[in-house]
Coordinates of C-alpha atoms in Angstrom, one line a residue:
X937 CA 256.6 147.6 55.4
X938 CA 257.1 145.4 52.3
X939 CA 256.6 142.2 54.4
X940 CA 253.4 143.7 56.0
X941 CA 252.0 144.7 52.6
X942 CA 252.6 141.3 51.2
X943 CA 250.9 139.6 54.2
X944 CA 247.9 141.8 53.8
X945 CA 247.7 141.1 50.1
X946 CA 247.9 137.3 50.8
X947 CA 245.1 137.5 53.4
X948 CA 242.9 139.5 51.0
X949 CA 243.5 136.9 48.3
X950 CA 242.5 134.0 50.6
X951 CA 239.4 135.9 51.7
X952 CA 238.5 136.7 48.1
X953 CA 238.8 133.0 47.1
X954 CA 236.7 131.9 50.1
X955 CA 233.9 134.1 48.9
X956 CA 233.7 132.5 45.5
X957 CA 232.4 128.8 45.5
X958 CA 234.3 126.3 43.4
X959 CA 232.1 124.9 40.6
X960 CA 231.0 121.3 41.2
X961 CA 232.7 118.8 39.0
X962 CA 230.5 115.7 39.6
X963 CA 227.7 114.4 37.2
X964 CA 224.3 116.1 37.4
X965 CA 221.5 114.2 39.3
X966 CA 219.5 112.0 37.0
X967 CA 215.8 112.7 36.3
X968 CA 213.6 110.7 38.7
X969 CA 212.3 107.5 37.1
X970 CA 208.5 107.6 36.4
X971 CA 206.6 104.5 37.2
X972 CA 204.6 103.4 34.2
X973 CA 204.4 99.7 35.1
X974 CA 206.8 99.0 32.2
X975 CA 207.1 95.2 32.9
X976 CA 203.3 94.8 32.7
X977 CA 203.2 96.9 29.5
X978 CA 206.0 94.8 28.0
X979 CA 204.2 91.6 28.9
X980 CA 200.9 92.7 27.3
X981 CA 202.7 94.0 24.2
X982 CA 204.6 90.7 23.7
X983 CA 201.4 88.7 24.2
X984 CA 199.5 90.6 21.6
X985 CA 202.4 90.8 19.1
X986 CA 203.4 87.1 19.5
X987 CA 200.0 85.4 19.8
X988 CA 197.1 87.3 18.3
X989 CA 195.5 85.1 15.6
X990 CA 194.3 88.2 13.7
X991 CA 197.9 89.3 13.3
X992 CA 197.7 92.9 14.4
X993 CA 201.1 94.6 13.6
X994 CA 203.4 95.9 16.2
X995 CA 202.7 99.5 15.0
X996 CA 198.9 99.0 15.3
X997 CA 199.3 97.6 18.9
X998 CA 201.5 100.5 20.1
X999 CA 199.5 103.2 18.3
X1000 CA 196.3 101.8 19.9
X1001 CA 197.9 102.3 23.3
X1002 CA 199.0 105.8 22.4
X1003 CA 195.6 106.8 21.2
X1004 CA 194.0 105.4 24.4
X1005 CA 196.5 107.3 26.7
X1006 CA 195.9 110.6 24.9
X1007 CA 192.2 110.1 25.2
X1008 CA 192.6 109.5 29.0
X1009 CA 194.7 112.7 29.3
X1010 CA 192.0 114.7 27.6
X1011 CA 189.3 113.2 29.8
X1012 CA 191.2 114.0 33.0
X1013 CA 192.1 117.5 31.9
X1014 CA 195.8 116.7 31.3
X1015 CA 198.2 117.3 28.5
X1016 CA 197.6 115.2 25.4
X1017 CA 200.8 115.8 23.5
X1018 CA 202.8 112.6 22.8
X1019 CA 206.2 112.1 21.1
X1020 CA 206.0 111.3 17.4
X1021 CA 207.4 107.7 17.0
X1022 CA 208.7 105.9 13.9
X1023 CA 207.3 102.4 14.4
X1024 CA 207.7 99.3 12.2
X1025 CA 204.5 98.1 10.7
X1026 CA 205.4 94.4 10.9
X1027 CA 203.6 91.4 12.3
X1028 CA 206.4 90.7 14.8
X1029 CA 207.5 91.7 18.2
X1030 CA 209.8 94.7 17.9
X1031 CA 211.4 95.4 21.3
X1032 CA 213.3 98.5 20.1
X1033 CA 210.0 100.0 19.1
X1034 CA 208.5 99.0 22.5
X1035 CA 211.4 100.8 24.2
X1036 CA 210.7 104.0 22.2
X1037 CA 207.1 103.7 23.3
X1038 CA 208.0 103.1 26.9
X1039 CA 210.3 106.2 26.9
X1040 CA 207.5 108.3 25.4
X1041 CA 205.0 107.0 27.9
X1042 CA 207.4 108.0 30.8
X1043 CA 207.5 111.6 29.4
X1044 CA 203.7 111.5 29.0
X1045 CA 203.3 110.4 32.6
X1046 CA 205.5 113.2 33.9
X1047 CA 203.3 115.7 32.2
X1048 CA 200.1 114.0 33.5
X1049 CA 200.6 113.3 37.2
X1050 CA 196.8 113.1 37.6
X1051 CA 196.9 109.6 36.0
X1052 CA 198.2 107.0 38.4
X1053 CA 200.7 104.3 37.2
X1054 CA 198.1 101.6 37.5
X1055 CA 195.7 103.6 35.4
X1056 CA 198.5 104.3 32.8
X1057 CA 198.9 100.5 32.5
X1058 CA 195.2 99.7 32.3
X1059 CA 194.5 102.3 29.7
X1060 CA 197.5 101.4 27.6
X1061 CA 196.7 97.7 27.6
X1062 CA 193.1 98.4 26.7
X1063 CA 194.5 100.4 23.7
X1064 CA 196.8 97.6 22.7
X1065 CA 193.8 95.2 22.6
X1066 CA 191.8 97.6 20.5
X1067 CA 194.1 96.8 17.6
X1068 CA 192.5 93.4 17.4
X1069 CA 189.1 93.2 19.1
X1070 CA 187.9 89.7 19.8
X1071 CA 185.6 88.3 22.4
X1072 CA 188.4 86.1 23.7
X1073 CA 190.9 88.9 24.0
X1074 CA 190.6 90.6 27.3
X1075 CA 192.5 92.0 30.3
X1076 CA 191.9 91.4 34.0
X1077 CA 193.5 94.2 36.1
X1078 CA 194.9 93.6 39.5
X1079 CA 191.6 94.5 41.2
X1080 CA 189.8 91.8 39.2
X1081 CA 188.0 94.1 36.8
X1082 CA 187.7 92.8 33.3
X1083 CA 188.5 95.0 30.3
X1084 CA 187.2 93.5 27.1
X1085 CA 188.5 94.3 23.6
X1086 CA 185.0 94.0 22.3
X1087 CA 181.5 93.6 23.7
X1088 CA 180.6 90.1 24.6
X1089 CA 176.8 90.4 24.2
X1090 CA 174.7 92.0 21.5
X1091 CA 171.5 91.7 23.6
X1092 CA 168.6 89.4 24.1
X1093 CA 166.8 87.6 26.9
X1094 CA 167.7 84.3 28.6
X1095 CA 165.7 81.2 27.8
X1096 CA 161.9 81.4 28.2
X1097 CA 161.0 78.0 29.5
X1098 CA 157.6 76.8 28.4
X1099 CA 155.0 76.7 31.1
X1100 CA 153.4 73.4 30.1
X1101 CA 154.8 70.0 29.5
X1102 CA 156.2 67.2 31.7
X1103 CA 159.4 67.7 33.6
X1104 CA 162.3 65.4 32.7
X1105 CA 164.5 66.8 35.4
X1106 CA 166.2 69.9 36.8
X1107 CA 167.1 72.5 37.3
X1108 CA 170.6 71.5 38.6
X1109 CA 173.7 73.6 39.3
X1110 CA 174.1 74.6 35.7
X1111 CA 170.4 75.4 35.3
X1112 CA 170.0 72.2 33.3
X1113 CA 166.3 71.3 33.0
X1114 CA 164.1 69.7 30.4
X1115 CA 160.5 69.2 29.5
X1116 CA 158.6 66.8 27.3
X1117 CA 156.2 69.0 25.3
X1118 CA 153.3 68.3 22.9
X1119 CA 154.1 66.3 19.8
X1120 CA 157.0 64.6 21.6
X1121 CA 159.3 67.6 21.5
X1122 CA 161.9 67.5 24.3
X1123 CA 162.9 71.1 25.3
X1124 CA 166.4 71.3 27.0
X1125 CA 168.2 74.3 28.4
X1126 CA 171.3 75.0 30.6
X1127 CA 173.5 77.9 31.4
X1128 CA 177.1 76.6 31.0
X1129 CA 179.1 73.8 29.5
X1130 CA 180.6 72.9 32.9
X1131 CA 183.0 70.1 33.2
X1132 CA 184.8 69.7 36.6
X1133 CA 186.0 67.0 39.0
X1134 CA 182.5 66.5 40.3
X1135 CA 180.2 67.5 37.4
X1136 CA 180.1 66.8 33.6
X1137 CA 177.5 68.6 31.6
X1138 CA 177.9 66.0 28.9
X1139 CA 176.9 63.2 31.2
X1140 CA 173.9 65.2 32.6
X1141 CA 172.6 66.1 29.2
X1142 CA 172.9 62.5 28.0
X1143 CA 170.8 61.4 30.9
X1144 CA 168.1 63.9 29.8
X1145 CA 168.3 62.5 26.3
X1146 CA 167.9 59.0 27.7
X1147 CA 164.8 60.0 29.6
X1148 CA 163.4 61.7 26.5
X1149 CA 163.9 58.6 24.3
X1150 CA 162.3 56.5 27.0
X1151 CA 159.3 58.9 27.1
X1152 CA 158.8 58.7 23.3
X1153 CA 160.7 61.8 22.1
X1154 CA 160.2 62.8 18.5
X1155 CA 162.4 65.9 18.4
X1156 CA 165.0 67.9 20.3
X1157 CA 165.0 71.7 21.0
X1158 CA 168.1 73.0 22.7
X1159 CA 167.6 76.5 24.0
X1160 CA 171.1 77.9 24.5
X1161 CA 170.3 81.6 24.9
X1162 CA 172.4 83.1 27.7
X1163 CA 174.7 80.1 27.9
X1164 CA 178.2 81.3 28.8
X1165 CA 180.2 78.4 27.3
X1166 CA 182.8 76.0 28.7
X1167 CA 183.7 72.5 27.4
X1168 CA 182.1 69.6 25.8
X1169 CA 180.2 71.2 22.8
X1170 CA 182.2 69.2 20.3
X1171 CA 181.4 65.9 22.1
X1172 CA 177.7 66.7 22.2
X1173 CA 177.5 67.7 18.6
X1174 CA 179.3 64.4 17.7
X1175 CA 176.3 62.5 19.2
X1176 CA 174.2 63.7 16.2
X1177 CA 176.9 63.5 13.4
X1178 CA 178.7 60.7 11.6
X1179 CA 182.3 61.9 11.5
X1180 CA 181.7 64.8 9.1
X1181 CA 184.0 67.9 8.9
X1182 CA 182.7 70.7 11.1
X1183 CA 185.0 73.7 11.5
X1184 CA 188.3 75.0 10.2
X1185 CA 190.6 76.3 12.9
X1186 CA 193.1 79.1 11.8
X1187 CA 196.2 79.7 14.0
X1188 CA 198.5 82.7 13.8
X1189 CA 200.7 80.9 11.3
X1190 CA 200.3 78.0 8.9
X1191 CA 197.4 76.4 7.2
X1192 CA 194.1 75.9 9.1
X1193 CA 193.3 72.6 10.7
X1194 CA 190.0 70.9 10.0
X1195 CA 187.9 69.6 12.9
X1196 CA 185.6 66.6 12.4
X1197 CA 183.0 65.0 14.5
X1198 CA 184.0 61.9 16.4
X1199 CA 182.2 59.0 14.6
X1200 CA 182.6 56.7 17.6
X1201 CA 180.4 59.1 19.7
X1202 CA 177.4 59.0 17.4
X1203 CA 174.3 57.9 19.3
X1204 CA 171.9 55.1 18.2
X1205 CA 169.1 55.7 15.7
X1206 CA 166.4 56.4 18.3
X1207 CA 168.4 59.6 19.3
X1208 CA 168.7 60.8 15.7
X1209 CA 165.7 63.0 15.8
X1210 CA 165.0 66.5 14.2
X1211 CA 167.0 69.2 16.1
X1212 CA 166.5 72.9 16.6
X1213 CA 169.0 75.1 18.5
X1214 CA 167.8 78.5 19.8
X1215 CA 170.4 81.3 19.9
X1216 CA 170.5 85.1 20.3
X1217 CA 173.0 87.7 21.2
X1218 CA 173.6 86.6 24.8
X1219 CA 176.1 84.0 26.0
X1220 CA 178.5 82.5 23.4
X1221 CA 181.5 80.3 22.7
X1222 CA 180.6 76.6 23.4
X1223 CA 176.9 77.0 22.5
X1224 CA 178.0 78.6 19.2
X1225 CA 180.4 75.7 18.5
X1226 CA 177.6 73.2 19.2
X1227 CA 175.3 75.1 16.8
X1228 CA 178.0 75.6 14.1
X1229 CA 179.0 72.0 14.0
X1230 CA 175.4 71.0 13.4
X1231 CA 174.6 73.9 11.0
X1232 CA 177.6 73.1 8.9
X1233 CA 176.2 69.7 8.2
X1234 CA 172.5 70.7 8.0
X1235 CA 171.8 68.6 11.0
X1236 CA 169.9 71.3 13.0
X1237 CA 167.8 74.3 12.3
X1238 CA 169.1 77.4 14.1
X1239 CA 166.3 79.6 15.4
X1240 CA 166.3 83.1 16.9
X1241 CA 168.8 85.9 16.1
X1242 CA 172.5 86.1 15.2
X1243 CA 174.7 84.9 18.1
X1244 CA 177.5 87.0 19.6
X1245 CA 180.3 85.5 17.6
X1246 CA 182.5 84.5 20.5
X1247 CA 184.1 81.5 19.0
X1248 CA 187.8 80.6 19.1
X1249 CA 190.3 79.8 21.8
X1250 CA 192.5 82.0 24.0
X1251 CA 195.9 82.0 25.6
X1252 CA 196.2 83.6 29.1
X1253 CA 199.4 85.3 30.3
X1254 CA 199.6 86.0 34.1
X1255 CA 201.5 89.0 35.5
X1256 CA 203.3 89.4 38.9
X1257 CA 200.7 91.7 40.4
X1258 CA 197.9 89.2 39.8
X1259 CA 196.6 90.8 36.6
X1260 CA 196.2 88.8 33.4
X1261 CA 195.9 89.3 29.6
X1262 CA 194.2 86.7 27.4
X1263 CA 194.7 86.8 23.7
X1264 CA 192.8 85.0 21.0
X1265 CA 194.9 82.3 19.3
X1266 CA 192.4 80.4 17.2
X1267 CA 189.8 81.6 14.6
X1268 CA 186.9 79.4 13.5
X1269 CA 185.2 79.2 10.2
X1270 CA 182.9 76.6 8.6
X1271 CA 184.7 73.5 7.2
X1272 CA 182.0 73.0 4.6
X1273 CA 180.7 76.5 3.9
X1274 CA 183.7 78.6 4.7
X1275 CA 181.5 80.9 6.7
X1276 CA 183.5 83.1 9.2
X1277 CA 182.2 82.8 12.7
X1278 CA 184.7 84.6 14.9
X1279 CA 183.3 88.1 15.6
X1280 CA 180.4 87.5 13.3
X1281 CA 178.3 84.8 15.0
X1282 CA 175.9 82.1 13.8
X1283 CA 173.1 83.4 11.6
X1284 CA 169.7 81.8 12.2
X1285 CA 168.0 79.7 9.6
X1286 CA 164.7 80.8 11.1
X1287 CA 164.6 84.4 12.4
X1288 CA 162.5 84.7 15.6
X1289 CA 162.1 87.2 18.5
X1290 CA 162.9 86.1 22.0
X1291 CA 159.2 85.8 22.8
X1292 CA 158.3 83.5 19.9
X1293 CA 161.6 81.5 19.5
X1294 CA 160.4 78.4 21.3
X1295 CA 157.2 78.2 19.2
X1296 CA 159.1 78.6 16.0
X1297 CA 161.7 76.0 17.0
X1298 CA 158.8 73.6 17.7
X1299 CA 157.3 74.3 14.4
X1300 CA 160.7 73.8 12.7
X1301 CA 161.2 70.3 14.1
X1302 CA 157.6 69.1 13.8
X1303 CA 156.6 70.2 10.3

């Protein structure tokens, strides 16, 4: 009986143990990683903090991204709370701070599943750029849409070509065309400073000038409203200058460099006629450089309204998914006057509406 009782007790013990699961001793499963396009965000942050000529701080760049993400969450009916981060307010790349930011964005993304990973990246990069708005700072997402850090145009109409006059050629592929008007005024306009393997706007404009001189030109009117820029503006301006200083170029670090006209490019005396340049709030960049070089040396009368202020130079950084961020790396001001031109524009010497700009330009060069 003692053996039977012991056997029954043993069986009961085994049965009792089988009914109680043994606690797991392994590590808990990690939280699933949230896709925030971290590599893209890192690339954009580094481009802004390393290259931006306006020297936005690391803190400003990251806080701009945070503000944009919170606004997106509010717009999409999500949760706007975001971790409070201690960030260094320094004009340097601070990767530990970026890591804090990335971790906080991951938490934010978990709470806002309505915002896709691509949208997270697009919004955050837009926010980073808002720390230093400039016409040449922009982001092209993987679909090809352009996100600008500031508006490129402040308004205005394209050139209004005079109805009368004698044609001197055009329009060609850049819209280059010219007319000889009354009083020997040669009116010239084009849409871009295009230089490619098969076309050079500098050569084509020079041909127009040659025709104008042969026809008895007494003055030049360059209507550059709506011109979207390109290359060759410095070369063209040098035609009408004599080696004078033109613009100061400020980089992120160091003293500014001074640009000067190329004296060797100055055209003969018969080309050195009165000049008017018509601008407004459309287009920008190269036409503004052309106008600023001449304005700084009182070589031309600027007619119209303030230009858009899209001067400077940019550095593009490509990303693996085909997107791109471009950051402004040069800032221009007048070499002689000290006038700031980036994000300000060229102020006219003669204010004119779009409808009477040509008439006032003619008046300026014939009085």
